[in-house]
Coordinates of C-alpha atoms and ligand atoms in Angstrom, one line a residue:
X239 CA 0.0 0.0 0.0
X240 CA 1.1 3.7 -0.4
X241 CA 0.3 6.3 1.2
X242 CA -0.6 9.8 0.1
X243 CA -0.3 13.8 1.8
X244 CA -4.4 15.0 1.0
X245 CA -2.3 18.4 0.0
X246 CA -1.8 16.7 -3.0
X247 CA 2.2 15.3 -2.6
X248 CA 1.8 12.0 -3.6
X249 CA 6.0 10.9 -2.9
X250 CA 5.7 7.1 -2.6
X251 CA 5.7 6.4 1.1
X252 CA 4.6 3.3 2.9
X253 CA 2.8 2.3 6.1
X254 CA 6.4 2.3 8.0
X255 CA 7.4 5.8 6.7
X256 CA 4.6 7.3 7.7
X257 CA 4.2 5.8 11.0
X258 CA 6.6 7.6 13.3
X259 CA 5.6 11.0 11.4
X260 CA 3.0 13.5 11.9
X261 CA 1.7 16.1 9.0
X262 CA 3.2 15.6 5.4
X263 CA 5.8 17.8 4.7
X264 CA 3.0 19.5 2.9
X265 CA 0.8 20.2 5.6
X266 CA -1.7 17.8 4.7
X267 CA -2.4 14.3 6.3
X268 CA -1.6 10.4 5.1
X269 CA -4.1 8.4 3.7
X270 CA -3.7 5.4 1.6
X271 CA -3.8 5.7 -1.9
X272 CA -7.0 3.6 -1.9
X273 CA -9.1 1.5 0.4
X274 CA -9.1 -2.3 -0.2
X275 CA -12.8 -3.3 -0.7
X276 CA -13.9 -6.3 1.5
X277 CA -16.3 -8.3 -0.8
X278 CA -19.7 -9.8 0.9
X279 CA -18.1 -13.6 0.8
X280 CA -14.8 -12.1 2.9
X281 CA -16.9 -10.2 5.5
X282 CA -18.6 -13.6 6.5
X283 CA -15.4 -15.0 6.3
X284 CA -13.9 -12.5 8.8
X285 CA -17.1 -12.8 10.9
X286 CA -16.1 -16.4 11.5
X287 CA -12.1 -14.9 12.0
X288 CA -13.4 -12.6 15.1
X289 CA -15.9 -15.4 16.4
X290 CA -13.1 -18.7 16.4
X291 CA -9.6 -16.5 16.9
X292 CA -10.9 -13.1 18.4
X293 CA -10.0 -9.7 18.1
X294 CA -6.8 -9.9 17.2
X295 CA -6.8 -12.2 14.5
X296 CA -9.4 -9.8 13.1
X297 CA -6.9 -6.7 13.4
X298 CA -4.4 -8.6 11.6
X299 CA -6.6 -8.7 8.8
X300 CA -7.4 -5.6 8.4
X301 CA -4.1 -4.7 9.4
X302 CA -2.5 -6.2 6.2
X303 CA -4.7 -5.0 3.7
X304 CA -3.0 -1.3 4.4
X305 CA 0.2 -2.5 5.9
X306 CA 2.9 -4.4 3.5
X307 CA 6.3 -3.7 4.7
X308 CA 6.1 -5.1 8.3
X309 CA 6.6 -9.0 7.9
X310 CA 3.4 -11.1 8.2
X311 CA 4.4 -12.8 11.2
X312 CA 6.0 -10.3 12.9
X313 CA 2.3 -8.3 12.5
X314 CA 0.7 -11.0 13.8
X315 CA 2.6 -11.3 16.7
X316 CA 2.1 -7.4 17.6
X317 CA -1.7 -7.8 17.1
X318 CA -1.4 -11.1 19.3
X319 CA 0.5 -8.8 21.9
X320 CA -1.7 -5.8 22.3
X321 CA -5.1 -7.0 22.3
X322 CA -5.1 -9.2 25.2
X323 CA -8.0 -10.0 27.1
X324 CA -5.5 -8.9 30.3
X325 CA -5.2 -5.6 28.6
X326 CA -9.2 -4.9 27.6
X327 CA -10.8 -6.5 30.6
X328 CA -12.8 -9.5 27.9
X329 CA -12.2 -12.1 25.7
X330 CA -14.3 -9.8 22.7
X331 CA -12.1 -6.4 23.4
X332 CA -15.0 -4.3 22.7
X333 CA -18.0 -6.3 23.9
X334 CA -21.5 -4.8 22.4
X335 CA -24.8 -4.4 24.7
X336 CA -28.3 -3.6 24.0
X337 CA -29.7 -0.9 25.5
X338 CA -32.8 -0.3 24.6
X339 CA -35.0 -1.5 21.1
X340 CA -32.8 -0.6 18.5
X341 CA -30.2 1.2 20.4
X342 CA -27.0 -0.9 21.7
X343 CA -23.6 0.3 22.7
X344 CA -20.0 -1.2 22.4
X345 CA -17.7 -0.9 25.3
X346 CA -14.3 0.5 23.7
X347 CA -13.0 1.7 26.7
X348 CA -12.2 -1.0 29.6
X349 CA -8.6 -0.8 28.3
X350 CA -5.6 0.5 30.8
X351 CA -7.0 4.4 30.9
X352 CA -10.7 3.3 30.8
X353 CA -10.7 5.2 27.2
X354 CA -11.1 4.6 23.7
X355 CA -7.8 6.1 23.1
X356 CA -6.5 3.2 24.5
X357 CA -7.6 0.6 21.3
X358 CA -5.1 2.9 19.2
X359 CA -2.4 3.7 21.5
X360 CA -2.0 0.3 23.2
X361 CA -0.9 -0.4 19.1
X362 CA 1.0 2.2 18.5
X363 CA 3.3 1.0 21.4
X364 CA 3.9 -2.2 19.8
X365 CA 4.3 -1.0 16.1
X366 CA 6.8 2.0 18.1
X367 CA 9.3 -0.2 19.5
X368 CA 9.0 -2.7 16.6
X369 CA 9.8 0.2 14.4
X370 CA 12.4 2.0 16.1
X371 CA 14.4 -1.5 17.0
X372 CA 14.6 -2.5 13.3
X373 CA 16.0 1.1 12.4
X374 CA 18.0 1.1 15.8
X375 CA 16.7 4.5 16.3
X376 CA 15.3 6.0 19.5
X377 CA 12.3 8.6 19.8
X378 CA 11.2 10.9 22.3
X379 CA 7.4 12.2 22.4
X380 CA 6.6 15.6 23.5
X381 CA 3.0 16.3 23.9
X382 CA 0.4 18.3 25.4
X383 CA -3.1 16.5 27.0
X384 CA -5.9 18.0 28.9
X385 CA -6.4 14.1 30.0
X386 CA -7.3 11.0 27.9
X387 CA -4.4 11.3 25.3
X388 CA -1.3 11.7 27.3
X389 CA -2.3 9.1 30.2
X390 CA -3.2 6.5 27.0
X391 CA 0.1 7.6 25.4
X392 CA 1.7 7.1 28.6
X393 CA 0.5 3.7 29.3
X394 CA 0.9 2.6 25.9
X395 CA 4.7 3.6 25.9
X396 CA 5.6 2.9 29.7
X397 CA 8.5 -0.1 29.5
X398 CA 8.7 0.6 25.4
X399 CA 12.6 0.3 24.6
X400 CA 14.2 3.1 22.7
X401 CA 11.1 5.7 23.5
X402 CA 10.6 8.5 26.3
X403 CA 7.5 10.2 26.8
X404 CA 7.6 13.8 28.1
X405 CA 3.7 14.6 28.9
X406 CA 2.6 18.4 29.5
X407 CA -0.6 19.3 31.5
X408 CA -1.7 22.4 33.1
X409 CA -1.1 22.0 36.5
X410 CA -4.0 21.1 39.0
X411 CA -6.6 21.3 36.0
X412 CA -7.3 17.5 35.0
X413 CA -9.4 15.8 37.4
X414 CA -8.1 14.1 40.4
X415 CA -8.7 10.4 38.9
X416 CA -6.9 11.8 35.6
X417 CA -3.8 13.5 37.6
X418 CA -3.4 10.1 39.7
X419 CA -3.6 7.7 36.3
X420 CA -1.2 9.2 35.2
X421 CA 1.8 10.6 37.5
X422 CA 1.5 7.3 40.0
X423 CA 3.5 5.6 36.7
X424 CA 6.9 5.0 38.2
X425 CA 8.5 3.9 34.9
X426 CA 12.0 5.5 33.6
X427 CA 10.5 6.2 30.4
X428 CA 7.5 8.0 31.6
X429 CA 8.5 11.4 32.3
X430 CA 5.2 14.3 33.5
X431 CA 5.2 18.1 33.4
X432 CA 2.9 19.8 35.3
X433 CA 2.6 23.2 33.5
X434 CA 1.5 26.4 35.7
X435 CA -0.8 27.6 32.7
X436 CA -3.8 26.1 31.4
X437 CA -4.4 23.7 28.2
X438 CA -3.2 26.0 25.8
X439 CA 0.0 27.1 27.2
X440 CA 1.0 23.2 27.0
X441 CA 0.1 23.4 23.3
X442 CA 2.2 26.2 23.0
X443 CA 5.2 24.9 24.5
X444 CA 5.2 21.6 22.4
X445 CA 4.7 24.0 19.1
X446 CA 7.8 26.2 20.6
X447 CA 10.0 23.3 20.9
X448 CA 8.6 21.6 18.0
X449 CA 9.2 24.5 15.6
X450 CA 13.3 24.4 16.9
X451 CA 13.9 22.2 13.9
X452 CA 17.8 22.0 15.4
X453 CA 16.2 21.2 19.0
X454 CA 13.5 18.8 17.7
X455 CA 16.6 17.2 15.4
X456 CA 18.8 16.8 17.9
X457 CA 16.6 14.8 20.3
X458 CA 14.2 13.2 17.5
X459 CA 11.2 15.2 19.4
X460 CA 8.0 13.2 18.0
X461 CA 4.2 13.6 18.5
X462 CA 1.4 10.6 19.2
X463 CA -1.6 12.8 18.2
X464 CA -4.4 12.3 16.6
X465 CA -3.6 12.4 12.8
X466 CA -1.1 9.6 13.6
X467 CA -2.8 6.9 10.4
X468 CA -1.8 3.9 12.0
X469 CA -3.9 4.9 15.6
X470 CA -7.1 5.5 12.7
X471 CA -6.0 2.5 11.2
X472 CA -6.4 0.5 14.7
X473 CA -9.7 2.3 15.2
X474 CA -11.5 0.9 11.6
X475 CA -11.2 -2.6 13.1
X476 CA -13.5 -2.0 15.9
X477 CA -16.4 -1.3 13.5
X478 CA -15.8 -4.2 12.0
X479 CA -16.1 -6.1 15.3
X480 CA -18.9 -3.6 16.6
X481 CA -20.7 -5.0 13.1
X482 CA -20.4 -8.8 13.7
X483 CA -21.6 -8.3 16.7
X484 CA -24.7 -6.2 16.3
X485 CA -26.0 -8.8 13.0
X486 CA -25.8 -12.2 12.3
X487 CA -25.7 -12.2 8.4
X488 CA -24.0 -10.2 6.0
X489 CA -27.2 -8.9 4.3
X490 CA -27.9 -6.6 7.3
X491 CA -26.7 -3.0 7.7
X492 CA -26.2 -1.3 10.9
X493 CA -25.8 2.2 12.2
X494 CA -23.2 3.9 14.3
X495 CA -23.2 7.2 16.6
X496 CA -20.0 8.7 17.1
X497 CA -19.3 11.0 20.3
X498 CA -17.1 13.3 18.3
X499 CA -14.1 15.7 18.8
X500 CA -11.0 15.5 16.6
X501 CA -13.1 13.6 13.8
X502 CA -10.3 10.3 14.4
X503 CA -13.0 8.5 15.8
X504 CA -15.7 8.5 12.8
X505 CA -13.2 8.8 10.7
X506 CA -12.6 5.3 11.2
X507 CA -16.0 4.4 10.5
X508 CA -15.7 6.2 7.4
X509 CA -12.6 4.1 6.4
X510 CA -14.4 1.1 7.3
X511 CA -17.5 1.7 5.4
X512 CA -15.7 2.7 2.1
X513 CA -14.4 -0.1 2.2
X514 CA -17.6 -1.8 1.8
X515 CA -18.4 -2.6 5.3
X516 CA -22.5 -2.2 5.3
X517 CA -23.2 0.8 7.7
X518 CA -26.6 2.4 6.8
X519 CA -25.8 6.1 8.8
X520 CA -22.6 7.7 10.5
X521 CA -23.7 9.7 13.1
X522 CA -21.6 12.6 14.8
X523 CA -22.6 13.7 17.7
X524 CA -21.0 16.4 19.3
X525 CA -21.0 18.9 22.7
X526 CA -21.7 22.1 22.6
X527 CA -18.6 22.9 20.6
X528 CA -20.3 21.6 17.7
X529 CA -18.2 22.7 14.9
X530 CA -18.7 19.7 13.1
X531 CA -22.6 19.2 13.2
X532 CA -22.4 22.9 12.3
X533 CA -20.5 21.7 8.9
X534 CA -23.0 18.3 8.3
X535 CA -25.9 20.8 8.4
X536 CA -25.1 23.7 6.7
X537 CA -22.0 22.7 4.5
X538 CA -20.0 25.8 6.4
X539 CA -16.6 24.4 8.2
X540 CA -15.8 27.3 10.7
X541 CA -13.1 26.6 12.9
X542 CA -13.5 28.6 16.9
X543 CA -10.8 31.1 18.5
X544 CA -10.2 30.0 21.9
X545 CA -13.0 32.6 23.5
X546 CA -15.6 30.6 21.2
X547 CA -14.3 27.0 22.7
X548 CA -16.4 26.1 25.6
X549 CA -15.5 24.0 28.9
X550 CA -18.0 21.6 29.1
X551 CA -18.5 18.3 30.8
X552 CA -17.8 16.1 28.1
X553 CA -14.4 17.8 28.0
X554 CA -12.7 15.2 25.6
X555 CA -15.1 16.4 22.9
X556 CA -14.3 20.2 23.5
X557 CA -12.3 21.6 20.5
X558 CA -11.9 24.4 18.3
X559 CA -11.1 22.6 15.1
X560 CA -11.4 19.1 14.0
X561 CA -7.9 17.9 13.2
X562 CA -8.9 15.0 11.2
X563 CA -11.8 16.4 9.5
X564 CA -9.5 17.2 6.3
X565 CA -9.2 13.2 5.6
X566 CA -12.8 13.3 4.9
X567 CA -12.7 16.3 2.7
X568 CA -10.2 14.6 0.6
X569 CA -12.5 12.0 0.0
X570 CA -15.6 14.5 -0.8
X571 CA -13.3 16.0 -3.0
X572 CA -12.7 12.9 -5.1
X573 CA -9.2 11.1 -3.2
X574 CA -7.0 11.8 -6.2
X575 CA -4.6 14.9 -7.5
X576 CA -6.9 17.3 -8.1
X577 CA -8.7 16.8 -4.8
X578 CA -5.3 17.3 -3.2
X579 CA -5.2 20.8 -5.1
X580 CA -9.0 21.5 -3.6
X581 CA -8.3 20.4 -0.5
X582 CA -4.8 22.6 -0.4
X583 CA -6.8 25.4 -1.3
X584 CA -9.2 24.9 1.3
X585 CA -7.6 23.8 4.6
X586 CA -4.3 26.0 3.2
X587 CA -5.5 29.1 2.1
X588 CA -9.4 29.7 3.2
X589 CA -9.0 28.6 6.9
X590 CA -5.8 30.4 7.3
X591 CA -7.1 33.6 5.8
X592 CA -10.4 34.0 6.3
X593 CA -11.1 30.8 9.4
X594 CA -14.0 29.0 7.1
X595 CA -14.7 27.7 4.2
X596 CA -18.2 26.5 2.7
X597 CA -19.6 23.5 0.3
X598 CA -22.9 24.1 0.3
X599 CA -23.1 24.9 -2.7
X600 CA -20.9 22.2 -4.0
X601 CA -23.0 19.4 -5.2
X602 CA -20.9 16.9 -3.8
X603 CA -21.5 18.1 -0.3
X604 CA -24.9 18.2 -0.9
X605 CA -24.7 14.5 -1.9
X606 CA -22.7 13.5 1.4
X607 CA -25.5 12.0 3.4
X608 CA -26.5 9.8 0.9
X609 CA -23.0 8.6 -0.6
X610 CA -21.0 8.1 3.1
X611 CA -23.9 7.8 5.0
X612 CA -23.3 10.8 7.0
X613 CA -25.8 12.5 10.3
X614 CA -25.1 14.6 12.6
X615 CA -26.4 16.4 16.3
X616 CA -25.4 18.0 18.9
X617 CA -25.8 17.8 22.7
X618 CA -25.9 19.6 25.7
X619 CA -24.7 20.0 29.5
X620 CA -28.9 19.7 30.0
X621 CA -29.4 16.9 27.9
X622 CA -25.9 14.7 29.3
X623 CA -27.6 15.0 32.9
X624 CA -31.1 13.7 31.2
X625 CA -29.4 11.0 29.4
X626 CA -27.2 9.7 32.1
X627 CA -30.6 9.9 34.5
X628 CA -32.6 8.1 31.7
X629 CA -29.9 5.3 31.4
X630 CA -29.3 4.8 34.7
X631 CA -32.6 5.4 36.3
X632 CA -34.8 3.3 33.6
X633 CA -32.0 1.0 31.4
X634 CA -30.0 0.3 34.7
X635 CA -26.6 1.2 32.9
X636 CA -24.3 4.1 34.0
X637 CA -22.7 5.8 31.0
X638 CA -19.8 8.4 30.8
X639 CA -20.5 12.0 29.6
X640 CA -19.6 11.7 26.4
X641 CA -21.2 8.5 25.6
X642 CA -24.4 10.3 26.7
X643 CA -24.0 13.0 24.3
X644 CA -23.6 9.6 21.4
X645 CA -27.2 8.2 23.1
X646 CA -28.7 11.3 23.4
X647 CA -28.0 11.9 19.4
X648 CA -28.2 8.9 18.3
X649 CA -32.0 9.0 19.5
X650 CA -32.9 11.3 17.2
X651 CA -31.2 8.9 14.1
X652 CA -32.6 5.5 14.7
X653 CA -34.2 3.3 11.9
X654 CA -34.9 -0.2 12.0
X655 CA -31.2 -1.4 11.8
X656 CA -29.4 -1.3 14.8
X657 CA -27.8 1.7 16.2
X658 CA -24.7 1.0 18.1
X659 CA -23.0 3.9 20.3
X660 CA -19.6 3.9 20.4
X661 CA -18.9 3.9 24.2
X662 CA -15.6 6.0 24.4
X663 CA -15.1 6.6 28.4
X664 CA -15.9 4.7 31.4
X665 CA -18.2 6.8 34.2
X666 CA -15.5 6.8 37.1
X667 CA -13.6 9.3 34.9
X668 CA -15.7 12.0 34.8
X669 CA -16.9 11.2 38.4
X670 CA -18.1 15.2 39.2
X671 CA -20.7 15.0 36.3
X672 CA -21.9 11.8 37.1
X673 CA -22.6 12.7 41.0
X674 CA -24.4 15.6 39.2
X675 CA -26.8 13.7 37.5
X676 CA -27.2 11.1 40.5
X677 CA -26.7 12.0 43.5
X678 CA -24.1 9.2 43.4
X679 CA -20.3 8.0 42.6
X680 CA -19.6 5.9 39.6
X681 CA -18.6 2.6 40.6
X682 CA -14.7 2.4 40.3
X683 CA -13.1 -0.8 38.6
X684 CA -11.0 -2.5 41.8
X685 CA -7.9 -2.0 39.9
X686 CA -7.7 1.8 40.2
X687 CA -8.9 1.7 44.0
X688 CA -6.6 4.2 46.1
X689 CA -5.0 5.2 43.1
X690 CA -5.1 8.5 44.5
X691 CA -2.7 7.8 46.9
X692 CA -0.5 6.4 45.9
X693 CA 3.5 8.4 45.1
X694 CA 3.5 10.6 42.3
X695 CA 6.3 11.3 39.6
X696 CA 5.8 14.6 38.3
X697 CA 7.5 17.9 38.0
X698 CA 5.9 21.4 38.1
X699 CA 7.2 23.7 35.6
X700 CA 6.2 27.6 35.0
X701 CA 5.2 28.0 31.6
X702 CA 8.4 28.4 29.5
X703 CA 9.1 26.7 26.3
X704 CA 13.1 26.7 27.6
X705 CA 12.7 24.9 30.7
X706 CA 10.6 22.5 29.4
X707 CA 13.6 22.0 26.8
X708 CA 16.4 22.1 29.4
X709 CA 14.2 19.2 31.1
X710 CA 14.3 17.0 27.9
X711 CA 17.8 17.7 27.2
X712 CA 18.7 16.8 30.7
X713 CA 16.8 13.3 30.2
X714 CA 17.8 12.2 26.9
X715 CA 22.0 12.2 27.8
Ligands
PLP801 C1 -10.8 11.7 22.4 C2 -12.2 11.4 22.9 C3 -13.3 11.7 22.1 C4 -13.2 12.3 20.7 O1 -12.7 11.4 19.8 P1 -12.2 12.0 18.4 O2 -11.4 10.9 17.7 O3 -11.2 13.2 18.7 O4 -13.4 12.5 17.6 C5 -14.6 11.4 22.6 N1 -14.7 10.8 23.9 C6 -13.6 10.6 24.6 C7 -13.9 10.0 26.0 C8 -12.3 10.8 24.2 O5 -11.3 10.6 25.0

């Protein structure tokens, strides 16, 4: 398989030289040159794969379709390593429920962090030090989290030969069960800097040191985040598992709901489903920063400064822009050369100089629930509360914030297939909303009792791109 920038380079690169990268040198972001199309006969054929050798065996699969330059055994192997029922709490990974009629949801996040970041990350580990040991290289990843994505990066990299992880987070802001996740890791690797500044400082430090090209050289700075293609890749095989499990032939279609932030998510469900994999709708549901159900209504993308971004309680979902949202463009725009001139001229020159751009005139974004299946909604603070009370109070299930916001849209989408939420956070992480809405604590898994107290490995840092640099440079020697 190769891989193309949707800026329009198209330099010959495959799965490997892609995977420890983040943007093209163009701007734009990797996706295969095309999608391999899974015919009717090798669906029920992988259907039997996930039910007689699990999850796994089903990633490999997939896996190899856009991966040809990492041996076959030596794939299999990594998929056999990461998903473990040890690691993901059951034998099926990412077990499906009903919840009501139609409506069912699949568990995606009993993995180490009790997120879905965790199906991708716990990957990207593996492939990492597979990667960097056959090129005898070494890599150190600088990043910036608000919560789910550095304490997955961190527990997908702890005890990984040849990589370091240095993890900014503004200081005393993430809750006290996201603080505790992740500076009671003790491992060498594993380094956390507790910014005094809030979200955006962090970001601004890792862009600092980042653009040092002689810096970010020097001590082969890299990212984790959430353009990475091989953590969507990871992600398009859980629809594929989500589908098996909601049907029992391969005449039936199904529907997802997507509790959406960064686009990665969906994005995966869009993968899967051009390549053939029958889903009827792909909902996105978002908070209140709903910057993508503003684009599936009204064909207008308008990306928010950071006094339009709001704090909400489904704080995963809250961003300004949609990082990955530019794959799917690509795609509307025809996946091919001239597509990477349109989206170039969108995502390069109209958001930079003007902060939106808008299809609705285009025909083919009027077309774009019907060809990819597209739906989108939005939810509030208000309706979280109701949903978590309704689920709890009535279904008997406890579900996280942002899975709420996926119910609470997803309501207003269903059709006689089944509807199947993508569960992306366990309750017990987001505890403050949940006593909100029920006058009660989420239950905790036993694993992560007294986590709270337990030593913590962190250091406090004012917010200044040259300490933070000083730091690194004093850890890599
Ligand atoms: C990251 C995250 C999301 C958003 O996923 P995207 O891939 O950015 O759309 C939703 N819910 C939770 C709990 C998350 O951690």
């Amino acid at each position: 398989m190769r891989y193309l920038s949707t800026r329009g380079d198209a330099t010959p690169r495959q799965f490997c030289d892609i995977l420890l990268e983040g943007l093209a040198p163009d701007g734009g972001l990797y996706l295969p040159a095309h999608y391999p199309q899974i015919s009717a006969a090798r669906l029920a054929a992988l259907r039997q794969t996930y039910a007689r050798e699990g999850y796994a065996a089903l990633a490999f699969e997939i896996l190899s379709l856009y991966i040809d330059d990492i041996p076959a055994d030596d794939l299999r192997a990594i998929c056999a390593k990461t998903y473990t029922a040890e690691v993901f709490g059951s034998p099926a990974i990412v077990p499906v429920r009903p919840l009501e009629g139609v409506l069912h949801i699949e568990a995606l996040s009993n993995g180490p962090t009790l997120a879905f970041k965790d199906m991708a990350m716990q990957l990207l580990g593996h492939l990492f030090e597979y990667e960097l040991a056959r090129r005898g290289e070494q890599l150190n990843i600088l990043g910036a989290t608000s919560g789910d994505t550095g304490s997955a990066a961190e527990y997908a990299m702890r005890g990984k030969k040849g990589v370091r992880v240095f993890m900014t987070s503004p200081h005393g802001r993430m809750s006290p069960f996201q603080q505790a996740q992740m500076f009671s890791l003790q491992d060498e690797n594993i380094h956390n800097i507790a910014i005094e500044g809030v979200f955006d400082d962090c970001q601004d430090i890792v862009k600092a040191v980042s653009n040092d090209l002689e810096f970010k050289r020097r001590y082969k700075i890299g990212t984790v985040n959430s353009i990475n293609w091989a953590r969507l890749l990871a992600q398009v095989v859980y629809y594929f598992a989500g589908y098996f499990q909601a049907t029992s032939s391969e005449g039936e279609k199904v529907s997802f709901t997507v509790p959406s932030g960064n686009f990665g998510n969906i994005c995966a469900g869009h993968v899967a489903r051009m390549m053939g994999l029958p889903i009827a709708k792909l909902v996105v549901a978002t908070n209140e920063n709903d910057v993508l159900d503003e684009f599936f209504r009204t064909g207008i993308y308008r990306v928010r400064g950071s006094s339009d971004t709001h704090e909400t309680s489904s704080p995963s979902m809250d961003i300004s822009k949609a990082s990955n949202f530019e794959r799917f463009v690509f795609d509307l725009l025809g996946h091919d050369a001239a597509a990477g001139a349109a989206t170039r001229a969108l995502f390069g020159d109209a958001l930079a100089r003007q902060g939106f751009f808008d299809l609705s005139a285009d025909p083919r974004f009027q077309d774009a629930a019907s060809r990819y299946g597209f739906a989108s909604g939005k939810s509030t603070h208000a309706d979280r509360l109701a949903t978590i009370q309704d689920c709890w109070q009535r279904l008997g299930q406890m579900i996280d914030t942002h899975t709420a916001d996926g119910v609470q849209v997803a309501r207003a989408h269903l059709g006689t297939e089944p509807m199947v939420v993508l569960e992306t956070a366990l309750p017990i992480k987001f505890a403050a909303t949940i006593e909100e809405a029920l006058g009660r604590a989420p239950e905790r898994p036993p694993q992560f009792n007294g986590i709270e107290d337990l030593p913590k490995r962190v250091q406090v840092m004012p917010a200044d791109a040259q300490q933070v640099k000083d730091y690194i440079a004093r850890h890599c020697a």
